[in-house]
Coordinates of C-alpha atoms and ligand atoms in Angstrom, one line a residue:
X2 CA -103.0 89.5 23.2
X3 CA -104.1 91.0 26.7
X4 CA -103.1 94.4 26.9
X5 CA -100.0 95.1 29.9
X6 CA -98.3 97.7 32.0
X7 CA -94.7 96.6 33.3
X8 CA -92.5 98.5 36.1
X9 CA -89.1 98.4 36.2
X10 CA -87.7 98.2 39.7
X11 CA -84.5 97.8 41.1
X12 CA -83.5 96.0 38.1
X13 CA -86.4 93.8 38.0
X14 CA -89.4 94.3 35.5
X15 CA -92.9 93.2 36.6
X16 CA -96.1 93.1 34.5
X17 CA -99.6 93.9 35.3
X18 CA -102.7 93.5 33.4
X19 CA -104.4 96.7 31.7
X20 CA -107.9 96.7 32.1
X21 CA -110.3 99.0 29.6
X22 CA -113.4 100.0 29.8
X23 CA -116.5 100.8 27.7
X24 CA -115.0 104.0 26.1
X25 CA -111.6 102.6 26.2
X26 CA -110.2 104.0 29.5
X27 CA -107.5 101.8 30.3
X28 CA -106.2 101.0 34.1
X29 CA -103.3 99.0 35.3
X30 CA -105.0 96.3 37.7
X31 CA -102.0 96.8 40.5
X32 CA -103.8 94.5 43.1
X33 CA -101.0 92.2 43.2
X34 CA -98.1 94.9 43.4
X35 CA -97.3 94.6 46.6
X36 CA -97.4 91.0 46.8
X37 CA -95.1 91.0 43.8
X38 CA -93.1 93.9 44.6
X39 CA -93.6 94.9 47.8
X40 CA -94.4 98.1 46.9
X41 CA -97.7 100.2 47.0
X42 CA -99.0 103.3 45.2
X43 CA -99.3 106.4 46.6
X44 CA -101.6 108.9 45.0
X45 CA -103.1 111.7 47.6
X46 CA -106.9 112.4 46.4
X47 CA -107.0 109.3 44.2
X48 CA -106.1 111.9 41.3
X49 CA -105.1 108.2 39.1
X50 CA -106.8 105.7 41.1
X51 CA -109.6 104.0 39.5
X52 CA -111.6 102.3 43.2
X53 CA -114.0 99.9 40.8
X54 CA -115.4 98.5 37.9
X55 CA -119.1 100.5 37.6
X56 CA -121.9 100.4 34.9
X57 CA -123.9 102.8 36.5
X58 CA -122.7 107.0 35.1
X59 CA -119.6 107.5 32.5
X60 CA -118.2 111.0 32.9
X61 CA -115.6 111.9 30.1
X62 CA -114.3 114.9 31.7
X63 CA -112.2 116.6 28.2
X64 CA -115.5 116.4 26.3
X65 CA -117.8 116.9 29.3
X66 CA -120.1 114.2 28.4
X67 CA -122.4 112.5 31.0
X68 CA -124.4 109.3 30.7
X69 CA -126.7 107.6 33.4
X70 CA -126.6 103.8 32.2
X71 CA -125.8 105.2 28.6
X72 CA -128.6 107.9 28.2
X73 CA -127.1 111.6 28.1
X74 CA -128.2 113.3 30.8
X75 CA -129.6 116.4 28.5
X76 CA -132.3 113.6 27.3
X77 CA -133.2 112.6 30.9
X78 CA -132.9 116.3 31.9
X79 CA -135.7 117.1 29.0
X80 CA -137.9 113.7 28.4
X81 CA -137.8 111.9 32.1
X82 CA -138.7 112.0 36.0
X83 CA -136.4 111.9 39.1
X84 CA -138.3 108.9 40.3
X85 CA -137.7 106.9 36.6
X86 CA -134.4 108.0 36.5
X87 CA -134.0 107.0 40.1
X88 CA -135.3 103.7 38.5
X89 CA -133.0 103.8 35.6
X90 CA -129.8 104.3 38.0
X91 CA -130.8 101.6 40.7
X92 CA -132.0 99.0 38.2
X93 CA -130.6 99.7 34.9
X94 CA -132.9 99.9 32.8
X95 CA -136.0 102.6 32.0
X96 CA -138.9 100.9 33.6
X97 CA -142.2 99.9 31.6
X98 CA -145.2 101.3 32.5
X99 CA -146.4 98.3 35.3
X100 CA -142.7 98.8 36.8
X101 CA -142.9 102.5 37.1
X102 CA -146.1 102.5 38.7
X103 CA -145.2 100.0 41.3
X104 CA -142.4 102.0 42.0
X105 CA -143.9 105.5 42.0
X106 CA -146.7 103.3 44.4
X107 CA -144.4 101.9 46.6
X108 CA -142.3 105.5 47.3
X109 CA -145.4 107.7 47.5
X110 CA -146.5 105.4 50.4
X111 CA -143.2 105.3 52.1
X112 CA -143.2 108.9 52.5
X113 CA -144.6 109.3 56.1
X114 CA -141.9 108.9 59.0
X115 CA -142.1 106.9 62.6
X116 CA -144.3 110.2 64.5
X117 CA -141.5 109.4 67.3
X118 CA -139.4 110.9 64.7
X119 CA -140.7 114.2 64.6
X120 CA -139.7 114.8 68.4
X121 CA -136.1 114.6 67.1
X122 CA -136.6 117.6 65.5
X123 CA -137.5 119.4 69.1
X124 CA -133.8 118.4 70.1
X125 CA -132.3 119.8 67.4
X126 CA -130.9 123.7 68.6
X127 CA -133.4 126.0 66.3
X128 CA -130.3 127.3 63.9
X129 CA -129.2 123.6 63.1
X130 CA -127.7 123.2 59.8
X131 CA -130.8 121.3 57.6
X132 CA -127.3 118.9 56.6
X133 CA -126.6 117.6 60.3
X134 CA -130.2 117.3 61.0
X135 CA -130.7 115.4 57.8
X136 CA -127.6 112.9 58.2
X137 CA -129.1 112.4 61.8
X138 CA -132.4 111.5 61.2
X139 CA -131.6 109.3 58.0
X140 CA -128.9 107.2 60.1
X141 CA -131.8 106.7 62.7
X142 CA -133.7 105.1 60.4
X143 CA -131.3 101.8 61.0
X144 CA -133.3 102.1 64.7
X145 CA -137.3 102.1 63.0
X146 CA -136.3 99.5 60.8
X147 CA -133.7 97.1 62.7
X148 CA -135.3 94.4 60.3
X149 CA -134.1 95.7 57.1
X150 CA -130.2 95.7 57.8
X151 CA -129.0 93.1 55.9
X152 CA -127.0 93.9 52.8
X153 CA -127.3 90.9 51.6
X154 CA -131.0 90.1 51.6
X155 CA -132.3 91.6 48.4
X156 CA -135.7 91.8 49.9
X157 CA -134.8 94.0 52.9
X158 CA -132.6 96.4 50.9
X159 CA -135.6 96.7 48.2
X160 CA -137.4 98.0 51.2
X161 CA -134.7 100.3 52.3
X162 CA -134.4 101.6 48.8
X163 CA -138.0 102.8 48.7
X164 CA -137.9 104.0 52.1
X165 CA -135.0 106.3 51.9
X166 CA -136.5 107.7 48.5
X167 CA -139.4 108.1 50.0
X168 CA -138.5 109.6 53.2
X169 CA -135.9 112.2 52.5
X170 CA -138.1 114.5 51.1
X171 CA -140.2 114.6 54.2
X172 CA -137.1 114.6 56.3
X173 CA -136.0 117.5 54.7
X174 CA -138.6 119.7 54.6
X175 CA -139.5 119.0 58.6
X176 CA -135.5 119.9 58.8
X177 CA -136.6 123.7 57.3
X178 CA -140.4 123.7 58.5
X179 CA -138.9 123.5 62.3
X180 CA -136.1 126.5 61.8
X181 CA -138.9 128.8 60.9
X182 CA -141.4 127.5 63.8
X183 CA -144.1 126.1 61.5
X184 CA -145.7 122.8 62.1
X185 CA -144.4 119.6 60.2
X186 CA -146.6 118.4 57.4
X187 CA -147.8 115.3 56.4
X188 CA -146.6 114.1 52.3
X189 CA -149.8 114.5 49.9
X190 CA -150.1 110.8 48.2
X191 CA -151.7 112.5 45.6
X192 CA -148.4 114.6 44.5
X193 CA -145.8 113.9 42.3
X194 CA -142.6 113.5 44.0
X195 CA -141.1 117.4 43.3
X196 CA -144.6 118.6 43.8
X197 CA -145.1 117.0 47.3
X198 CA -142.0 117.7 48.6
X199 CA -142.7 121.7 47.2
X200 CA -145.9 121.5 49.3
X201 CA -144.4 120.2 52.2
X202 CA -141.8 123.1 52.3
X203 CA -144.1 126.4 51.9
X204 CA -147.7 125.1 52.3
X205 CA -149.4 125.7 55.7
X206 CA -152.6 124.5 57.8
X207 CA -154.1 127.9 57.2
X208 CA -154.7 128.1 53.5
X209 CA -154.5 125.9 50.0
X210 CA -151.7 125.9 48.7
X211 CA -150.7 125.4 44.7
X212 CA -147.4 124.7 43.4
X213 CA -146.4 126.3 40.4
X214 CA -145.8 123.3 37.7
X215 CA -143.2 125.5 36.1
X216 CA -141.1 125.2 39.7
X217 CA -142.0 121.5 40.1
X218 CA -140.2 120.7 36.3
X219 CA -137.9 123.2 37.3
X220 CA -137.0 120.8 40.4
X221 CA -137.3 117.8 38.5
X222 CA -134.6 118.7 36.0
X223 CA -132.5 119.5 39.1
X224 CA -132.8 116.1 40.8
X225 CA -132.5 114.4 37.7
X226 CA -128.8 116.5 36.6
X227 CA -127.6 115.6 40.7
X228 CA -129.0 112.0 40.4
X229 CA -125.0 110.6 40.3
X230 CA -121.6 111.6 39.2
X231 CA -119.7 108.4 39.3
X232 CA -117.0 108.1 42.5
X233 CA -117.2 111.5 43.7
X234 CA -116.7 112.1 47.5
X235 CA -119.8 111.4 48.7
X236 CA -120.1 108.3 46.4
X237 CA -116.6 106.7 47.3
X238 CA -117.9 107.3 50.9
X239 CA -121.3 105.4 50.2
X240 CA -118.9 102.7 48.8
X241 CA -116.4 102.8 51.7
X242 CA -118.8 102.6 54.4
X243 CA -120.8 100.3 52.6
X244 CA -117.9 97.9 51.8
X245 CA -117.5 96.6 56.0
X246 CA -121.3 95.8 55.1
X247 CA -122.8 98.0 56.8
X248 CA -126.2 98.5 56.1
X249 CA -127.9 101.3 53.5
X250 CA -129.4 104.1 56.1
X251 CA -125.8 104.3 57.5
X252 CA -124.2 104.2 54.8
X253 CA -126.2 107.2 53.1
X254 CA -125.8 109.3 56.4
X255 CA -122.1 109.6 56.0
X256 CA -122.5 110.3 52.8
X257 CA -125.0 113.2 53.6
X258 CA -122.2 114.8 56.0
X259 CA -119.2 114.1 53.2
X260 CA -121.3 115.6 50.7
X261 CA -121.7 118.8 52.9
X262 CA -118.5 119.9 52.5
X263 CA -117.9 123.3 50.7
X264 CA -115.7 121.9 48.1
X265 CA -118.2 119.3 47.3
X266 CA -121.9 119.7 48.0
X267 CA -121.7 122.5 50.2
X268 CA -120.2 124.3 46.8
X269 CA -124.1 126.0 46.1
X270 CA -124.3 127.4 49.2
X271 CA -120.8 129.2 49.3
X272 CA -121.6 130.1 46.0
X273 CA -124.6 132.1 47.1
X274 CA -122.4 133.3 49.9
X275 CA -119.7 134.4 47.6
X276 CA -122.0 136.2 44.9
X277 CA -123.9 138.3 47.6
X278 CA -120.2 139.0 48.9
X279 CA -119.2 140.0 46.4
X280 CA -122.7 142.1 46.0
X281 CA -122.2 143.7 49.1
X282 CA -118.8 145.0 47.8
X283 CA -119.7 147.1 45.2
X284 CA -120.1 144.2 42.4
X285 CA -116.5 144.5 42.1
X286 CA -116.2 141.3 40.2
X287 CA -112.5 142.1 39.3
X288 CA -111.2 142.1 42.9
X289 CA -112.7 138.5 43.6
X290 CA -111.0 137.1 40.5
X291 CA -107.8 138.5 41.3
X292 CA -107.9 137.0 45.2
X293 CA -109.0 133.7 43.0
X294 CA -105.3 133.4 41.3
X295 CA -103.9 135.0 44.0
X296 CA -101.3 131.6 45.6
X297 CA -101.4 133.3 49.1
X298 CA -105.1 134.0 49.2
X299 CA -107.0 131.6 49.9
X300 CA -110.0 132.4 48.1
X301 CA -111.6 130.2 45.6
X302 CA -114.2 130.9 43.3
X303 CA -116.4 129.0 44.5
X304 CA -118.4 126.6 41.8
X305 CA -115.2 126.9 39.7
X306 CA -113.1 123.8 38.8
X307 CA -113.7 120.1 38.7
X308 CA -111.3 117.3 39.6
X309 CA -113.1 115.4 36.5
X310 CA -114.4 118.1 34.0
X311 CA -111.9 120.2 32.5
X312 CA -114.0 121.3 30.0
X313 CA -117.9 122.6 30.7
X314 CA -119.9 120.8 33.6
X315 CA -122.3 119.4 31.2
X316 CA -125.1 120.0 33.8
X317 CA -123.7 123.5 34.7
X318 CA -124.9 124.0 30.6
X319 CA -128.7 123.1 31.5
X320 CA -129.2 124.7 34.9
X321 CA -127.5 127.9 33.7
X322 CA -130.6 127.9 31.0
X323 CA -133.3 126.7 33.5
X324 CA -132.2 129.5 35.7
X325 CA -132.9 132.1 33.2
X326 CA -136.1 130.7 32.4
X327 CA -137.1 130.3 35.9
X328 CA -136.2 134.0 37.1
X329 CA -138.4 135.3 34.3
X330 CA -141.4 133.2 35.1
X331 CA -141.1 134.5 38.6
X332 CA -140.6 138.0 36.6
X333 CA -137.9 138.3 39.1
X334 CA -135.1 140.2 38.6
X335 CA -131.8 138.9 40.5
X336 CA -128.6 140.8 40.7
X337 CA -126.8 137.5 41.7
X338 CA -127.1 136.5 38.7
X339 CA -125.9 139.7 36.9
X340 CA -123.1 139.3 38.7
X341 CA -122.7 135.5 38.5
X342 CA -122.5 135.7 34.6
X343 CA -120.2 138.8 34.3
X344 CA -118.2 136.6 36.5
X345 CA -117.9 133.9 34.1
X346 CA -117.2 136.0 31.4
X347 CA -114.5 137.3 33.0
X348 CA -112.8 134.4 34.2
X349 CA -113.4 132.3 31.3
X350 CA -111.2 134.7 29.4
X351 CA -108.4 134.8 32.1
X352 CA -105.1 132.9 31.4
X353 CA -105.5 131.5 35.0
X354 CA -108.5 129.6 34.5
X355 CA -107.7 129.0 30.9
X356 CA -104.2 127.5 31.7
X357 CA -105.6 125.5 34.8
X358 CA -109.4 124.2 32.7
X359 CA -111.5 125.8 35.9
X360 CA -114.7 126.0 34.3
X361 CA -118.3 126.8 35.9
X362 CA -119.3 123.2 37.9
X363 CA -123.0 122.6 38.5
X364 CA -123.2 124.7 41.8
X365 CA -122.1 127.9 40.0
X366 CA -125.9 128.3 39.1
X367 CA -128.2 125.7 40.6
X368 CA -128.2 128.2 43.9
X369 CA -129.6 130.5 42.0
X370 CA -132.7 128.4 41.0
X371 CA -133.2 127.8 44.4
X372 CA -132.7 131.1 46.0
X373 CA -135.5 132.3 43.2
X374 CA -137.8 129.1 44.4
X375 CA -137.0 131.2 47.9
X376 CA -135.0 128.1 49.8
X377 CA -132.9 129.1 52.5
X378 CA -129.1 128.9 51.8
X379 CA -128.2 126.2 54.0
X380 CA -131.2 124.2 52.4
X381 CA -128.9 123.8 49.0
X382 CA -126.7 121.2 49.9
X383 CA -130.2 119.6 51.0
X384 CA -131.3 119.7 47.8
X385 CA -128.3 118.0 46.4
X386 CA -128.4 115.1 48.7
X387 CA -132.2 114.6 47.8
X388 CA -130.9 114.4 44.0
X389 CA -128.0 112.6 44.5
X390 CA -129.7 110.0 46.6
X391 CA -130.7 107.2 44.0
X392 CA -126.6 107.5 42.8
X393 CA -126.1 106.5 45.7
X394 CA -128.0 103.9 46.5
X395 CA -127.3 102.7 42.9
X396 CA -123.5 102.6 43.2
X397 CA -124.0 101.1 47.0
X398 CA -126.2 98.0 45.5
X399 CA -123.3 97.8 42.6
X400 CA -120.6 97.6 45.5
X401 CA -122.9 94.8 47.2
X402 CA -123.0 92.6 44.3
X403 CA -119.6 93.3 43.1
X404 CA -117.6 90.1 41.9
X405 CA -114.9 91.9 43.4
X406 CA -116.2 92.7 46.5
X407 CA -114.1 93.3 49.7
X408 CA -113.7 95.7 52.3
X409 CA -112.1 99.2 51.4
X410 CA -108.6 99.2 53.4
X411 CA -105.9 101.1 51.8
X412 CA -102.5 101.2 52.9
X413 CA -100.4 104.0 54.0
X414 CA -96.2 105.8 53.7
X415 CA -95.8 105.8 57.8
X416 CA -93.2 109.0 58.2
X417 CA -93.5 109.2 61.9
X418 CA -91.3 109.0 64.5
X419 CA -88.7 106.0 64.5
X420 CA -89.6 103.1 67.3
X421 CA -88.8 104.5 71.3
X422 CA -89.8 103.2 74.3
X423 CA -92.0 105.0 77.0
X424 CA -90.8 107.2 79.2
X425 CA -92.3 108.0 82.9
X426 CA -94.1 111.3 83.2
X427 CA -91.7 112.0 86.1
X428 CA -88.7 112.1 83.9
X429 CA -90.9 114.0 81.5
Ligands
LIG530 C1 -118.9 119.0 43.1 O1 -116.3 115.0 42.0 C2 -117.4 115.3 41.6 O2 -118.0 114.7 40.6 C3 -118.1 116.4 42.4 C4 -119.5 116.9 41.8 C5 -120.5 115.8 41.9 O3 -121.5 115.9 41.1 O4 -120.5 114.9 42.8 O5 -119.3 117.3 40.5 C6 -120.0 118.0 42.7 O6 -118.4 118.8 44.2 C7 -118.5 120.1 42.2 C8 -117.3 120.9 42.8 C9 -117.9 121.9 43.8 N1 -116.8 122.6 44.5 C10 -116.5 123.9 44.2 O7 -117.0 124.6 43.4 C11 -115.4 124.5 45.1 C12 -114.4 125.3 44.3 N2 -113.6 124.3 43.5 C13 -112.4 123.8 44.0 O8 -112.1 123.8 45.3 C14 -111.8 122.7 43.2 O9 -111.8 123.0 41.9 C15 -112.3 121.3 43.4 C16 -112.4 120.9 44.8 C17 -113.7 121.2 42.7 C18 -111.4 120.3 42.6 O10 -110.2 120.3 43.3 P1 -109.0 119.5 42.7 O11 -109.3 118.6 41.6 O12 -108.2 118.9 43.8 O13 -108.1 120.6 42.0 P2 -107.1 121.5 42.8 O14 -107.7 122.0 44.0 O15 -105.8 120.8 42.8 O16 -107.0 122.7 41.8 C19 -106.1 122.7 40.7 C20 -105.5 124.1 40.6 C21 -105.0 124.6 41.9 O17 -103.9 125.5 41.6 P3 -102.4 125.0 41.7 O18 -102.3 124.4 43.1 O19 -102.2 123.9 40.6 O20 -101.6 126.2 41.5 O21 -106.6 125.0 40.3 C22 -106.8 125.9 41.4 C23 -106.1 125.3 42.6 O22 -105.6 126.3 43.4 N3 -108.2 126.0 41.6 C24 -108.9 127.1 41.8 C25 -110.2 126.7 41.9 N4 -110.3 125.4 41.8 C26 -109.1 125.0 41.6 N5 -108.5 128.4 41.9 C27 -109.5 129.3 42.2 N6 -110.8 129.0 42.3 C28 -111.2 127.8 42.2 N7 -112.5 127.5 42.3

């Protein structure tokens, strides 16, 4: 027998199918509510509102357990690449050896941008945030490549896919090579995707230039635990702007600016931010966790609290480890992090954080790998875009082919003013 929710309302009871996934999380499919009852839901933040059926990333956020098409992500983190579990994410399966190289092929020669594109980057003011640049110069990709729009056309949104892939990287490190007045590199095809994008960032004309392999894993495993998170902001964005069918370089351009946003992406940077703060001040760890539970302050910790974990951030787990390792291969000491894990030791013992399950997320420590691998703040959120890229092309091709596909409309409580007429702006 099919599995139901009913709701009693003004003496009437209606019933509604419960729908379970995988795992056995269970939804009430409400789509005919108001048609039934002429009521809607109202849930601000979607704190109980499931947007889709996806078979891309399970999250279990008690447990903190996360899966990219069924593979824990402490496997992928140790055994795989970004580009095959790009691969994995997109397609759904781990590739074979003919697919992977085909793929790899197809994104190492994507890499270059249109050279008209590089004069962007003379627009740009000098101190522009590598996010807006980034967002700007992937939404003009719908301009180079008016051919490959279509969201419907499997062929041009296989093209897309490797482009965007491809691209970012270089986009990205022109967006940092131009704030510091250094000329824009062309990708090495003869690279690895971490590796390349490395040497595009700190190589110059005047000298070789050798990535450390230790960095390059290190940025690997980085990618790989940012590769998707199931409807996040930035993913419910992808899904939203993609659902009027607009096409893929759009679509990942608003989710570049919705990622930036301190409580989301822009987390690592204000992380950073925060811990040389609170540096500056002494190390006086306790003040900043007493202006965190403070009500009237409003100071967070930042890369503290999940809407979805409320246990440990899985990730937070492995890039808490890399960073250690990483420091001490650069045999470089960083009082950030001193003061990073005192932090956590503190607050994890606190009633406050205890009582409201604010644990460290994955931008409590991934800023630290970076600032040791010596990227500028504002190039962090950067760095999570390039990793979470491939989850969201993944959950933008799932929306495509959705059975239940339609545009993303919600519905609103109105509580403004009653109906009046207009009034003259002489008897104003
Ligand atoms: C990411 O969704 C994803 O999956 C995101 C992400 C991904 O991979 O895509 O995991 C990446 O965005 C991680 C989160 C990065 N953001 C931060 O680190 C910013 C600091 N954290 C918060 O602002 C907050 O925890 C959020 C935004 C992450 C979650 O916000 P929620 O779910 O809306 O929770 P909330 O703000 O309602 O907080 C619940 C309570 C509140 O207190 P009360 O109103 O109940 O009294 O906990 C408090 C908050 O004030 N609280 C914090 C806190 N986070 C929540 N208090 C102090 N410091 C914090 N960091």
């Amino acid at each position: 027998m099919a599995d139901t929710a009913k709701i009693t309302y003004q003496g009437k009871t209606y019933e509604f199918p419960v729908v379970e996934g995988t795992f056995g999380e269970k939804a009430i499919d409400i789509g005919n509510l108001r048609k039934k009852t002429g009521l809607i839901t109202f849930d601000p933040g979607f704190m109980s509102t499931g947007s889709c059926k996806s078979s891309i990333t399970f999250l279990d956020g008690e447990n903190g357990i996360l899966l990219y098409r069924g593979i824990p992500i402490d496997q992928l983190a140790e055994k795989s690449t970004f580009i095959e579990t790009s691969y994995l994410l997109i397609y759904g399966i781990l590739p074979n050896s003919k697919q992977l190289a085909d793929f790899n092929h197809h994104i190492t020669h994507h890499s270059m941008v249109h050279e008209s594109i590089k004069r962007f980057y003379d627009g740009f003011p000098i101190n522009s945030h590598p996010m807006a640049v980034c967002s700007a110069v992937v939404g003009s990709l719908a301009t180079f490549y008016q051919n490959e729009l279509s969201v419907r056309d499997d062929q041009e949104v296989e093209i897309a896919i490797h482009r965007l892939l491809a691209k970012l990287p270089t986009i990205a490190a022109y967006s940092y090579k131009k704030s510091i007045g250094q000329p824009l590199p062309y990708p090495d095809n003869s690279l690895d995707y971490s590796t390349n994008f490395l040497k595009m960032m700190f190589a110059t004309p005047c000298e070789e230039y050798e990535v450390d392999p230790v960095i390059a894993k290190a940025l690997e495993v980085l990618l790989i635990l940012h590769a998707d998170h199931e409807q996040n902001c930035s993913t419910s964005s992808v899904r939203l702007v993609g659902s009027s069918m607009c096409n893929l370089f759009a679509s990942i351009s608003a989710a570049i600016y919705a990622l930036w946003g301190p409580l989301h992406g822009g987390a690592n940077q204000a992380v950073i931010e925060m811990l040389q703060k609170i540096y500056a001040d002494g190390g006086d760890v306790q003040k900043y966790i007493k202006k965190a539970k403070d009500p009237n302050d409003p100071f967070r910790l930042m890369g503290f609290g999940h809407r979805v974990y409320k246990n440990f951030d899985p990730r937070s787990k492995i890039i808490k480890t890399m960073a250690d390792k990483v420091l001490k291969n650069l045999s470089k000491s960083e009082p950030l992090l001193d003061i990073a894990l005192e932090l956590e030791e503190i607050a994890l013992k606190e009633e406050y954080f205890i009582e409201k399950k604010l644990y460290p997320n994955v931008d409590f420590y991934s800023g630290l790998i970076y600032k040791a691998i010596n990227f500028p703040v504002n190039m962090f959120p950067v760095m999570f875009a390039m990793g979470r890229l491939p989850g969201w092309i993944a959950q933008w091709k799932e929306l495509q082919k959705d059975a239940d596909f339609r545009i993303g409309r919600p519905r609103q409580i109105y509580t403004g003013i009653e109906t009046r007429d207009y009034i003259p702006i002489e008897s104003r």
